[in-house]
Coordinates of C-alpha atoms and ligand atoms in Angstrom, one line a residue:
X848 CA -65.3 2.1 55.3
X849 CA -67.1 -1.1 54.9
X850 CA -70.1 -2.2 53.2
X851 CA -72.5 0.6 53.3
X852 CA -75.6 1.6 52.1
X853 CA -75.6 4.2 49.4
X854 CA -76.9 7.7 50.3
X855 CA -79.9 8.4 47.8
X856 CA -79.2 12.4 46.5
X857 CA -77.5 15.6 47.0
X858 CA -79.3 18.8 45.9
X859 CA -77.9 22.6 45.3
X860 CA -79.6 25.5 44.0
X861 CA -78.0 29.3 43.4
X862 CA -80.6 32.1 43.1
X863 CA -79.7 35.7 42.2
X864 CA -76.4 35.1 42.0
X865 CA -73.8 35.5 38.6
X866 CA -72.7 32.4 37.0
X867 CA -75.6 30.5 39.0
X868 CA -74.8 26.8 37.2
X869 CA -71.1 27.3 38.2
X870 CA -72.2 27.8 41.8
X871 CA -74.1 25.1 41.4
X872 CA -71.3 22.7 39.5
X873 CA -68.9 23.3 42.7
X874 CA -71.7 22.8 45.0
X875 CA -72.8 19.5 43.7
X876 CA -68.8 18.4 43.4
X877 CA -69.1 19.2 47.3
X878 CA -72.3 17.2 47.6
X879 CA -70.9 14.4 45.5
X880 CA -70.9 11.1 48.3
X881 CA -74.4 12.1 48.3
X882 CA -74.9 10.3 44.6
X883 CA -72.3 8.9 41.9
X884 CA -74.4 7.6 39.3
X885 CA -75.4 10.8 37.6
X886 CA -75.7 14.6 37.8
X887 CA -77.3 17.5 36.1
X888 CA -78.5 21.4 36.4
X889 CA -81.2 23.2 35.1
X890 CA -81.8 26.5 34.5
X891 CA -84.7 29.0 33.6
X892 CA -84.7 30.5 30.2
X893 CA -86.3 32.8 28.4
X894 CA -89.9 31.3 30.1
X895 CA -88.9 27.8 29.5
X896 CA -86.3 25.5 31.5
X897 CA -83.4 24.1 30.3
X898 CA -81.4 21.4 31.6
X899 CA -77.8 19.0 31.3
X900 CA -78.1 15.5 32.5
X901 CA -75.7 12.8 32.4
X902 CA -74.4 9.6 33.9
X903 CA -71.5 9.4 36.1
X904 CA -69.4 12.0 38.3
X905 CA -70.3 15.4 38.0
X906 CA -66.1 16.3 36.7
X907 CA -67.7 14.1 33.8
X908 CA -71.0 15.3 33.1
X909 CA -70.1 18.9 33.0
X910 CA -67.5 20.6 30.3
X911 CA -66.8 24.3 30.6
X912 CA -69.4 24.4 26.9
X913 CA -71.8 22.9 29.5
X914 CA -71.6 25.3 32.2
X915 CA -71.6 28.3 29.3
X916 CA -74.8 27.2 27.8
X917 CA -76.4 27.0 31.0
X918 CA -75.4 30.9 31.8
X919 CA -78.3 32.4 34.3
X920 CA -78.4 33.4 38.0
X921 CA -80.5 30.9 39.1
X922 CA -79.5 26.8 38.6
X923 CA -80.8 24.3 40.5
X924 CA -78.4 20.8 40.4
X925 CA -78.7 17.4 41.8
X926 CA -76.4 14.4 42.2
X927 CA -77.7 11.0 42.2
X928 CA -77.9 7.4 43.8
X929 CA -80.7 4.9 42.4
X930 CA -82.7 4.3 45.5
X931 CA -86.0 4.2 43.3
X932 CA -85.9 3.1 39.8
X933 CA -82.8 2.0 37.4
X934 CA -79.4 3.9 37.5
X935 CA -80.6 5.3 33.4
X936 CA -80.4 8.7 32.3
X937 CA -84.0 8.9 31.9
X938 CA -83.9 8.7 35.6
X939 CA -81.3 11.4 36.4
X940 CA -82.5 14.5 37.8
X941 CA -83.7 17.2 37.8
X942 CA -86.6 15.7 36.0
X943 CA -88.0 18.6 33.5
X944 CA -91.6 18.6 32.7
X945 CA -94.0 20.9 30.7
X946 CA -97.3 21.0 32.7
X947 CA -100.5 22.9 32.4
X948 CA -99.1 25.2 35.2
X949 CA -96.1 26.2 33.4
X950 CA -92.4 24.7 32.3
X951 CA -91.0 22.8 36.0
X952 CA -87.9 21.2 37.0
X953 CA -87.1 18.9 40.2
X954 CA -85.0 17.6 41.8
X955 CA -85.4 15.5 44.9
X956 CA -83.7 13.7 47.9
X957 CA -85.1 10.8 49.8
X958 CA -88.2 8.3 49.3
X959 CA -91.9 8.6 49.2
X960 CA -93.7 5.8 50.6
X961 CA -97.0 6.0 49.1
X962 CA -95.7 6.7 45.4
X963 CA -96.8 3.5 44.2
X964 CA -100.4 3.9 44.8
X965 CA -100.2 7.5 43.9
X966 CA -98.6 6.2 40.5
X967 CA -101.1 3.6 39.8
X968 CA -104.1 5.3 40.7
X969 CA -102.7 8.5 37.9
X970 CA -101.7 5.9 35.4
X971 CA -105.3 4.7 35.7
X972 CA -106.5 8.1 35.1
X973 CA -104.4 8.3 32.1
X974 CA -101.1 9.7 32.9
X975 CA -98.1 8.7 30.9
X976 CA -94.8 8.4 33.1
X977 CA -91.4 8.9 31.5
X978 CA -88.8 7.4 34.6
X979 CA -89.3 5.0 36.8
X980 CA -88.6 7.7 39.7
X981 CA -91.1 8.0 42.3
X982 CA -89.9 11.6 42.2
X983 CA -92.3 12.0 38.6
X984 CA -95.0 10.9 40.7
X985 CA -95.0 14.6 42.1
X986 CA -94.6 16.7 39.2
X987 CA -98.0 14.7 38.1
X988 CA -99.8 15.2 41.0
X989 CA -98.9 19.1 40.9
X990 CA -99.5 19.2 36.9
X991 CA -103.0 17.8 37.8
X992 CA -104.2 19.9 40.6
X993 CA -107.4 21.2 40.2
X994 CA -106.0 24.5 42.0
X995 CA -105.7 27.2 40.0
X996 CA -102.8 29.0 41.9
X997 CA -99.5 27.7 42.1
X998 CA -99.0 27.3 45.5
X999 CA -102.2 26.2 46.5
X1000 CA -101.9 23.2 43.9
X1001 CA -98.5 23.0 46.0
X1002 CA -99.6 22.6 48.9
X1003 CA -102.2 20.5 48.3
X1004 CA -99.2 18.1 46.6
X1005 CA -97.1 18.1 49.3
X1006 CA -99.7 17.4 51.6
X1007 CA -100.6 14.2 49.4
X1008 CA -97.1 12.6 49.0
X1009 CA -95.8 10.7 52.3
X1010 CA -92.5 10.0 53.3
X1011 CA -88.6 11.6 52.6
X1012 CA -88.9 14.8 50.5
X1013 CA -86.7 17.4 50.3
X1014 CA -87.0 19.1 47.1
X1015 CA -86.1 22.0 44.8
X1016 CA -88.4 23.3 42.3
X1017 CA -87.9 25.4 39.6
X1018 CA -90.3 27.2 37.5
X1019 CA -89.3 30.0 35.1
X1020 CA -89.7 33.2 37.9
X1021 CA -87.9 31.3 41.0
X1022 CA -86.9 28.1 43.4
X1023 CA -88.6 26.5 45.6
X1024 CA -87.1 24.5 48.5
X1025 CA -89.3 22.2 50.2
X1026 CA -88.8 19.4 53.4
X1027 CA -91.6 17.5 54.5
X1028 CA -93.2 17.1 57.7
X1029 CA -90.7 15.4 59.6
X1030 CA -87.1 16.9 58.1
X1031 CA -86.1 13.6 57.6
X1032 CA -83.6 14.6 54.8
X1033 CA -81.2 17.8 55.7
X1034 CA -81.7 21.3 53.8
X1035 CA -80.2 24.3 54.6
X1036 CA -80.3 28.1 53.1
X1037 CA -77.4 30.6 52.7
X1038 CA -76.2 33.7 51.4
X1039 CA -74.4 34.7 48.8
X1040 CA -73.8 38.2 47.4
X1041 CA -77.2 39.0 47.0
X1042 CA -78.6 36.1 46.3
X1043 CA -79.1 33.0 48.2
X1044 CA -78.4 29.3 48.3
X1045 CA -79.7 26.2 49.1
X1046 CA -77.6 22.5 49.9
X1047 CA -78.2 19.4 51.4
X1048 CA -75.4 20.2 53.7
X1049 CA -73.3 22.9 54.4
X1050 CA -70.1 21.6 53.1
X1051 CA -71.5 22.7 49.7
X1052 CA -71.4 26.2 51.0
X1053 CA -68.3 26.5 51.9
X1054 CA -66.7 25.6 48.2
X1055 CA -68.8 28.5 46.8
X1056 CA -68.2 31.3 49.5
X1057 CA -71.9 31.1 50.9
X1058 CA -72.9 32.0 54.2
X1059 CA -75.2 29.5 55.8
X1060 CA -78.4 31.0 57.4
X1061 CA -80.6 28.3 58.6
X1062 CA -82.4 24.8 57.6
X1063 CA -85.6 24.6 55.6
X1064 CA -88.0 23.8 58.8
X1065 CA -89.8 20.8 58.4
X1066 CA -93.0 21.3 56.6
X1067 CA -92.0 24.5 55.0
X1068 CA -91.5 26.2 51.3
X1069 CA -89.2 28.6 50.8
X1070 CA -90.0 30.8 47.8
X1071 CA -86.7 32.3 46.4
X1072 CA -86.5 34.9 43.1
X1073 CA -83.6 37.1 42.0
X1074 CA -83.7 40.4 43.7
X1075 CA -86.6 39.3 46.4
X1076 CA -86.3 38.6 49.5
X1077 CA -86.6 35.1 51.1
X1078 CA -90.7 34.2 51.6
X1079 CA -91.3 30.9 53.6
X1080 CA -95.1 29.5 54.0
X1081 CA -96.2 26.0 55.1
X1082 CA -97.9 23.1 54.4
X1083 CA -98.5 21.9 57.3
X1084 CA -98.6 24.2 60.5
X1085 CA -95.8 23.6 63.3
X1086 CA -98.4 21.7 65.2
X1087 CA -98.7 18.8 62.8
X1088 CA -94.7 18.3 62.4
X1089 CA -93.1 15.4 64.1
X1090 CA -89.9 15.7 63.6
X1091 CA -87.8 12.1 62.7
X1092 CA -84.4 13.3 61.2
X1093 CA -82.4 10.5 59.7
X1094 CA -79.9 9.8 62.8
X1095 CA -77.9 7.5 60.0
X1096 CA -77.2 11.2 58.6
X1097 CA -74.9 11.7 61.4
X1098 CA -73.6 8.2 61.5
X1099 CA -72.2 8.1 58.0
X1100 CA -74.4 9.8 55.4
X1101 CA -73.0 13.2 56.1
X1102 CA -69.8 14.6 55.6
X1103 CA -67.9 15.6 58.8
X1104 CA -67.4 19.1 57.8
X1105 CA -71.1 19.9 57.4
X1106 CA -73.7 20.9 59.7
X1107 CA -76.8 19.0 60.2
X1108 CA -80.0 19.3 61.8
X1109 CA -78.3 21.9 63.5
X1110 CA -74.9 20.0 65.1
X1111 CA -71.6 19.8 63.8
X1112 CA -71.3 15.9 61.8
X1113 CA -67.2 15.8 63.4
X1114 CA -68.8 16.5 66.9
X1115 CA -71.5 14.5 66.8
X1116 CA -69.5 11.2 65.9
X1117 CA -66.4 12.0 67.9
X1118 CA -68.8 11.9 70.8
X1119 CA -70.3 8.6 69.6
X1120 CA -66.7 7.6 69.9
X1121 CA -65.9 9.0 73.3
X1122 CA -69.5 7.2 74.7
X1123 CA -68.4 3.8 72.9
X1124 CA -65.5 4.1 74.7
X1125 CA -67.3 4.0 77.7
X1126 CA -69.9 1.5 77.0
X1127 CA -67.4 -0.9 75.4
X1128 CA -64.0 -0.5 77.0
X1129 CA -61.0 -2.6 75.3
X1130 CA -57.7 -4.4 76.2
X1131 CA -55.7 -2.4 74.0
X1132 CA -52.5 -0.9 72.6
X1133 CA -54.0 1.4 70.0
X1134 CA -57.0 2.2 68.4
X1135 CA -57.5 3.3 64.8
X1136 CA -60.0 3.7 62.2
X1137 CA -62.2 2.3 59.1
X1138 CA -61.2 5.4 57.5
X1139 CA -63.0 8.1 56.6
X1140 CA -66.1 7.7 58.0
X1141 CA -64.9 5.6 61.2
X1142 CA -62.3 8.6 62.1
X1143 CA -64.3 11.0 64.1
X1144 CA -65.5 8.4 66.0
X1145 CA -62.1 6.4 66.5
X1146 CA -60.5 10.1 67.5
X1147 CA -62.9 9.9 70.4
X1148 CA -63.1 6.7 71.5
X1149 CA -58.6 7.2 71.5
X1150 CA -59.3 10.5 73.6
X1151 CA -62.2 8.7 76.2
X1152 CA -59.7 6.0 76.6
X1153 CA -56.6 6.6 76.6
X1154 CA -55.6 4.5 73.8
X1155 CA -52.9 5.5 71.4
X1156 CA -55.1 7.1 68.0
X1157 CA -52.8 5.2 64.8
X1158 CA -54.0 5.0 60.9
X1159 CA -53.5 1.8 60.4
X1160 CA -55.7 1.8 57.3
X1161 CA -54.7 4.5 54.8
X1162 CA -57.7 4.8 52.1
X1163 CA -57.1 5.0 48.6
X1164 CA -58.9 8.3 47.1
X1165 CA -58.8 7.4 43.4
X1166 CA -61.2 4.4 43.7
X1167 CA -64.2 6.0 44.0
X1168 CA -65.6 5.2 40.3
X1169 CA -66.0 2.0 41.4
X1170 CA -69.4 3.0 43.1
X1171 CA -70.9 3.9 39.9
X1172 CA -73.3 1.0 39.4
X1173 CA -74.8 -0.3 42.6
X1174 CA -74.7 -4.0 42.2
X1175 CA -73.1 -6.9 44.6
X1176 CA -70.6 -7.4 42.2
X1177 CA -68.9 -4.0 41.7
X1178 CA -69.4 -3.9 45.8
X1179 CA -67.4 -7.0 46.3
X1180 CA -64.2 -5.3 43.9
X1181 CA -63.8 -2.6 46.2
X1182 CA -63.2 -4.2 49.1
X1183 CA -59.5 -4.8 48.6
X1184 CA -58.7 -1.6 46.7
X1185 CA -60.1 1.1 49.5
X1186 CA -58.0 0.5 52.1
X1187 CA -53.9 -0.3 52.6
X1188 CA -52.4 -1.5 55.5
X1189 CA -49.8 0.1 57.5
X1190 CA -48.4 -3.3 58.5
X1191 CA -45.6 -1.8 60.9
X1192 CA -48.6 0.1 62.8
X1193 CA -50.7 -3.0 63.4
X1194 CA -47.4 -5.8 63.9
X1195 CA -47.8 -7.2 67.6
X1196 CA -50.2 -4.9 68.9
X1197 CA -53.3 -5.4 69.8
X1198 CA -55.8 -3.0 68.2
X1199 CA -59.2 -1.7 68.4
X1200 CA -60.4 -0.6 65.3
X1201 CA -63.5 1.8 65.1
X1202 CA -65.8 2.0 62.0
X1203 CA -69.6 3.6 61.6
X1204 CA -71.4 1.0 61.2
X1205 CA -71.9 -3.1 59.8
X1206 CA -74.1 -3.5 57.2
X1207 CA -73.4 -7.0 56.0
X1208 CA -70.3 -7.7 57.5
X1209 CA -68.6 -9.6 54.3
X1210 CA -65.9 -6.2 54.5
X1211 CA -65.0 -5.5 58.0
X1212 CA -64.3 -9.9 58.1
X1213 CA -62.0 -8.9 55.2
X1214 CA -60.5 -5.7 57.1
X1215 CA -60.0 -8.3 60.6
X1216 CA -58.1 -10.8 58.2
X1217 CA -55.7 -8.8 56.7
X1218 CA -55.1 -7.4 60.4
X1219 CA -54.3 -10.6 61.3
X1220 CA -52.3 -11.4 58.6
X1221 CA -50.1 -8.3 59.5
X1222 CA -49.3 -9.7 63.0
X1223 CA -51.9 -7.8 64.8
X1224 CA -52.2 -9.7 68.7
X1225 CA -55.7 -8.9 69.2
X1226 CA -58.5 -7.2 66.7
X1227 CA -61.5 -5.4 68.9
X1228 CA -64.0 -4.2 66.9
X1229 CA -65.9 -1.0 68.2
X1230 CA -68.9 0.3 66.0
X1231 CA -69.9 3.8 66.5
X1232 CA -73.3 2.9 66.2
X1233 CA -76.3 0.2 67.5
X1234 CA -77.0 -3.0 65.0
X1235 CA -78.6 -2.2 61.9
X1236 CA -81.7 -4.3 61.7
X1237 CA -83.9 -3.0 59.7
X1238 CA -84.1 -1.5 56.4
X1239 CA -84.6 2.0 55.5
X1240 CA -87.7 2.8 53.6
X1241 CA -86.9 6.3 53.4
X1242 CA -84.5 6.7 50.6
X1243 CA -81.1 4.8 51.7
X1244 CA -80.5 2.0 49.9
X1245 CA -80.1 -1.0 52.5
X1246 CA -80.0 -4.3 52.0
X1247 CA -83.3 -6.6 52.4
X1248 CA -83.0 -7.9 55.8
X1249 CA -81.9 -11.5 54.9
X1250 CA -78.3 -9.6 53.9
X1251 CA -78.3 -6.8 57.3
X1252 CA -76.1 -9.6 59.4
X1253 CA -77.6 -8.2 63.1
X1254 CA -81.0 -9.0 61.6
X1255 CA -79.8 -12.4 60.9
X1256 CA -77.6 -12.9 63.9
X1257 CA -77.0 -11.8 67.9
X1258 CA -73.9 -9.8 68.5
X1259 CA -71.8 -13.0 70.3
X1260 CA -72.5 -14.5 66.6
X1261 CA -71.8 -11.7 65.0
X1262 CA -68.0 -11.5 66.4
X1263 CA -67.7 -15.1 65.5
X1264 CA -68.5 -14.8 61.7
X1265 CA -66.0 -11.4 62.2
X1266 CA -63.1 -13.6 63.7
X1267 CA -62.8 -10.7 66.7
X1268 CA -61.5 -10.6 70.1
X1269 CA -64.5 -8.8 71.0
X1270 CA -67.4 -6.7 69.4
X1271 CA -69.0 -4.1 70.8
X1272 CA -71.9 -1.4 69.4
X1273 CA -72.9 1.8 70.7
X1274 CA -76.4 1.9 72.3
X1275 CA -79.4 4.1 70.7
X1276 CA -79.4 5.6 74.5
X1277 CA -75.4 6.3 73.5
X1278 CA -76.1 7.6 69.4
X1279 CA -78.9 10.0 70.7
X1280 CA -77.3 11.3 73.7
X1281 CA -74.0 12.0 71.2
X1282 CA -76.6 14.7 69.3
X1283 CA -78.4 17.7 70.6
X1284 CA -82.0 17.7 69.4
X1285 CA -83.2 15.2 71.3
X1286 CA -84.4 11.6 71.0
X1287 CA -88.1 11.7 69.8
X1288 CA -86.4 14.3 67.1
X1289 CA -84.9 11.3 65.2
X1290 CA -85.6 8.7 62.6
X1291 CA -83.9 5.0 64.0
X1292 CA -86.0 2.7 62.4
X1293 CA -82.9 1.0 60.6
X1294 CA -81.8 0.0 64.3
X1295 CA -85.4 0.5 66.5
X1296 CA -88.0 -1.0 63.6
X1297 CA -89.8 2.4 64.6
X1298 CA -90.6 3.6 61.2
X1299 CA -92.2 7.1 62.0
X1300 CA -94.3 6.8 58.8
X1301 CA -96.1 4.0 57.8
X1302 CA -94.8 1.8 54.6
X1303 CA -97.1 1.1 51.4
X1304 CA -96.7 -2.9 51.3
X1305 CA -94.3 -4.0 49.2
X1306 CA -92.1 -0.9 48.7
X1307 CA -88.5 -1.5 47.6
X1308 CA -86.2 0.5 45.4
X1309 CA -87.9 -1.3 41.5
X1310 CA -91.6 -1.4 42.6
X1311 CA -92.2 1.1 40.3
X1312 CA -90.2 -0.4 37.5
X1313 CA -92.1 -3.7 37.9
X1314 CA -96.0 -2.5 37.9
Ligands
SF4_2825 S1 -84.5 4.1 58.7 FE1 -82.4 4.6 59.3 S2 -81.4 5.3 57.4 FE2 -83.7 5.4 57.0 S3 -84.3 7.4 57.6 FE3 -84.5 6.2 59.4 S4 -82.6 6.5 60.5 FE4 -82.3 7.1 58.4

């Protein structure tokens, strides 16, 4: 794993079912790549909502008191990255407001890209924001609805905010999970016992026993309540849906083991791998990964080539605090304590290594040195993915474009700065053809500059922190 981008939020949410906020404590823990900084659950009670919110990794947030004050069948938990505002409490989620239409609590994963306006024009109208989230932006645009019904001062919200939303809602009767218009964030449903529940991916499923059912369709609200059955409506009808799921999803944000947009993460990149191999063929002895998140791919560019598959780099799974405050600094520490090098692996041969994706390119240099260092003859780099060039706008948190090194430099330049034999990237033809839903299904702006929804100038992860 090198350099990446930080994935923005995980969300989980058990309904009907006993002990809900322990569901939803081993949920999150499955969910928690998705967001390091901080964690919390809420819960209805007695009319109101409760909720625990606290920096850091949900094992720390949560004691057992926790999880006994928060005793209910319904919870609804999120994990956090700072894509918008400040990694502070007040910004940990799920946000809990009390609003003319009742008690509310959200929790949200991705970005909106008009929030700013949104936020101003409300703060000019009086409104008085607590966080610097552009997630409060939409529990005040639903508090002030002139719509006297619930759901129609829903809909008329969702159809207001733009951009990456995939949200649960809780009020004191039931949870409501909601994607916008073009999926870009995952969201699936699932059974359990009784009652159901809902994940950003269904890794989070299989730690609580749940059965997974299907997504939340783009454009849809899925209304569930102890001892009901599931209701869905829309905000949008099927027609107006264009669907742009994040393809990065696939390429690192997801875990493996999880399903999403309906394919299998593990299948999806081993078959990134497998086309790499093909596009970009190597002179090698054995190929190996940027472990974990380079491994599918490196297991099938090994079995499209030939090539010998060797961990070469063994990752170190007890560093992983070290991503707890997003800045260049803490970045630059873990380079050297991730990954270890089998040096008897890598001695004399020469090796392809496979990893997901180069984001700046400061800590695959770093991996291609110490491969060196180890007596490795040659060092190809394969990169299960096209050059990021662009930066997301939709809740990842990239760098500008003056740090993303293939905005700043071809590829031949690129493999210079990384001291390789070679370089090679997979296509966009290669990444789209490796899932199943089709290319104009997808989000690739971060490689295409296609940005399926139009940017409010000047967004970035502190506008609203600076107005
Ligand atoms: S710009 Fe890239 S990371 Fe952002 S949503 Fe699109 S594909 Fe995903």
């Amino acid at each position: 794993m090198s350099d990446h981008p930080r994935e923005f939020c995980g969300l989980f949410a058990a309904v009907g079912v006993a002990a809900a906020a322990e569901k939803t404590y081993f949920g999150l823990y499955a969910l928690q790549h998705r967001g390091q900084e901080s964690a919390g659950i809420a819960i209805p009670r007695e009319g109101d909502i409760i909720a625990h919110r606290g920096m850091g990794l949900v094992g720390d947030v949560f004691s057992q008191a926790d999880l006994a004050r928060l005793a209910s069948n319904v919870a609804v938990g999120h994990v956090r990255y700072s894509t918008t505002g400040s990694s502070n409490v007040a910004n940990a989620q799920p946000l809990v407001a009390k609003t003319g239409k009742g008690p509310l609590a959200l929790a949200h994963n991705g970005n909106l890209v008009n929030s700013s306006s949104l936020r101003a024009e409300y703060e000019a109208h009086g409104s008085i924001f607590q966080t610097s989230t552009d997630s409060e932006v939409i529990l005040h645009l639903l508090a002030h609805r002139p719509q006297d019904r619930f759901e129609d001062a829903l809909v008329a919200t969702m159809r207001e905010i733009r951009g990456a939303f995939s949200l649960l809602l809780l009020t004191p009767d039931e949870v409501i999970a909601i994607r916008d218009s073009q999926g870009f964030r995952p969201l699936v449903i699932g059974s359990l016992g009784d009652g159901f529940v809902v994940a950003s991916e269904t890794c989070a499923f299989d730690l609580v026993g749940a059965k997974y059912l299907r997504e939340v369709e783009p454009g849809e609200m899925v209304f569930l309540a102890p001892g009901r059955p599931l209701r869905s409506t829309r905000f949008v009808a099927p027609a107006e849906t264009k669907r742009a799921h994040c393809i990065f999803e696939h390429v690192y944000f997801s875990r493996p083991d999880s399903r999403v947009f309906g394919d299998s993460v593990h299948a999806v990149r081993r078959r990134c791998g497998e086309i790499l191999a093909e596009e970009h063929p190597a002179p090698a002895d054995i190929v190996m990964p940027i472990p974990d998140s380079g491994t599918s791919a490196a297991l099938g560019y090994a079995r499209a080539s030939g090539l010998t598959f060797e961990m070469g780099f063994i990752r170190n799974h007890y560093v992983g605090r070290t991503f707890i405050q997003p800045t260049q600094g803490t970045r630059a520490a873990d380079v050297g304590m991730k990954l270890n090098l089998v040096v008897d692996v890598v001695r004399g041969k020469r090796v392809v290594i496979v990893d997901d994706s180069i984001i700046r390119g400061t800590t695959s240099r770093a991996h291609v040195r110490r491969l060196r260092a180890a007596g490795a003859r040659e060092v190809h780099m394969r990169i299960a993915c096209p050059p990021v060039r662009n930066p997301c706008h939709y809740g990842i948190d990239f760098p500008t474009k003056t740090e993303l090194i293939a905005a700043q430099h071809d590829i031949p330049d690129i493999a210079k700065i990384l001291e390789v034999d070679s370089l090679g990237y997979l296509s966009l033809d290669g990444l789209l053809r490796a899932t199943s839903f089709g290319a104009e299904s997808y989000c690739t702006a971060c490689y295409s500059g296609k940005y399926p929804v139009p940017i409010e100038a000047g967004l970035d992860k502190f506008v609203l922190e600076r107005r």
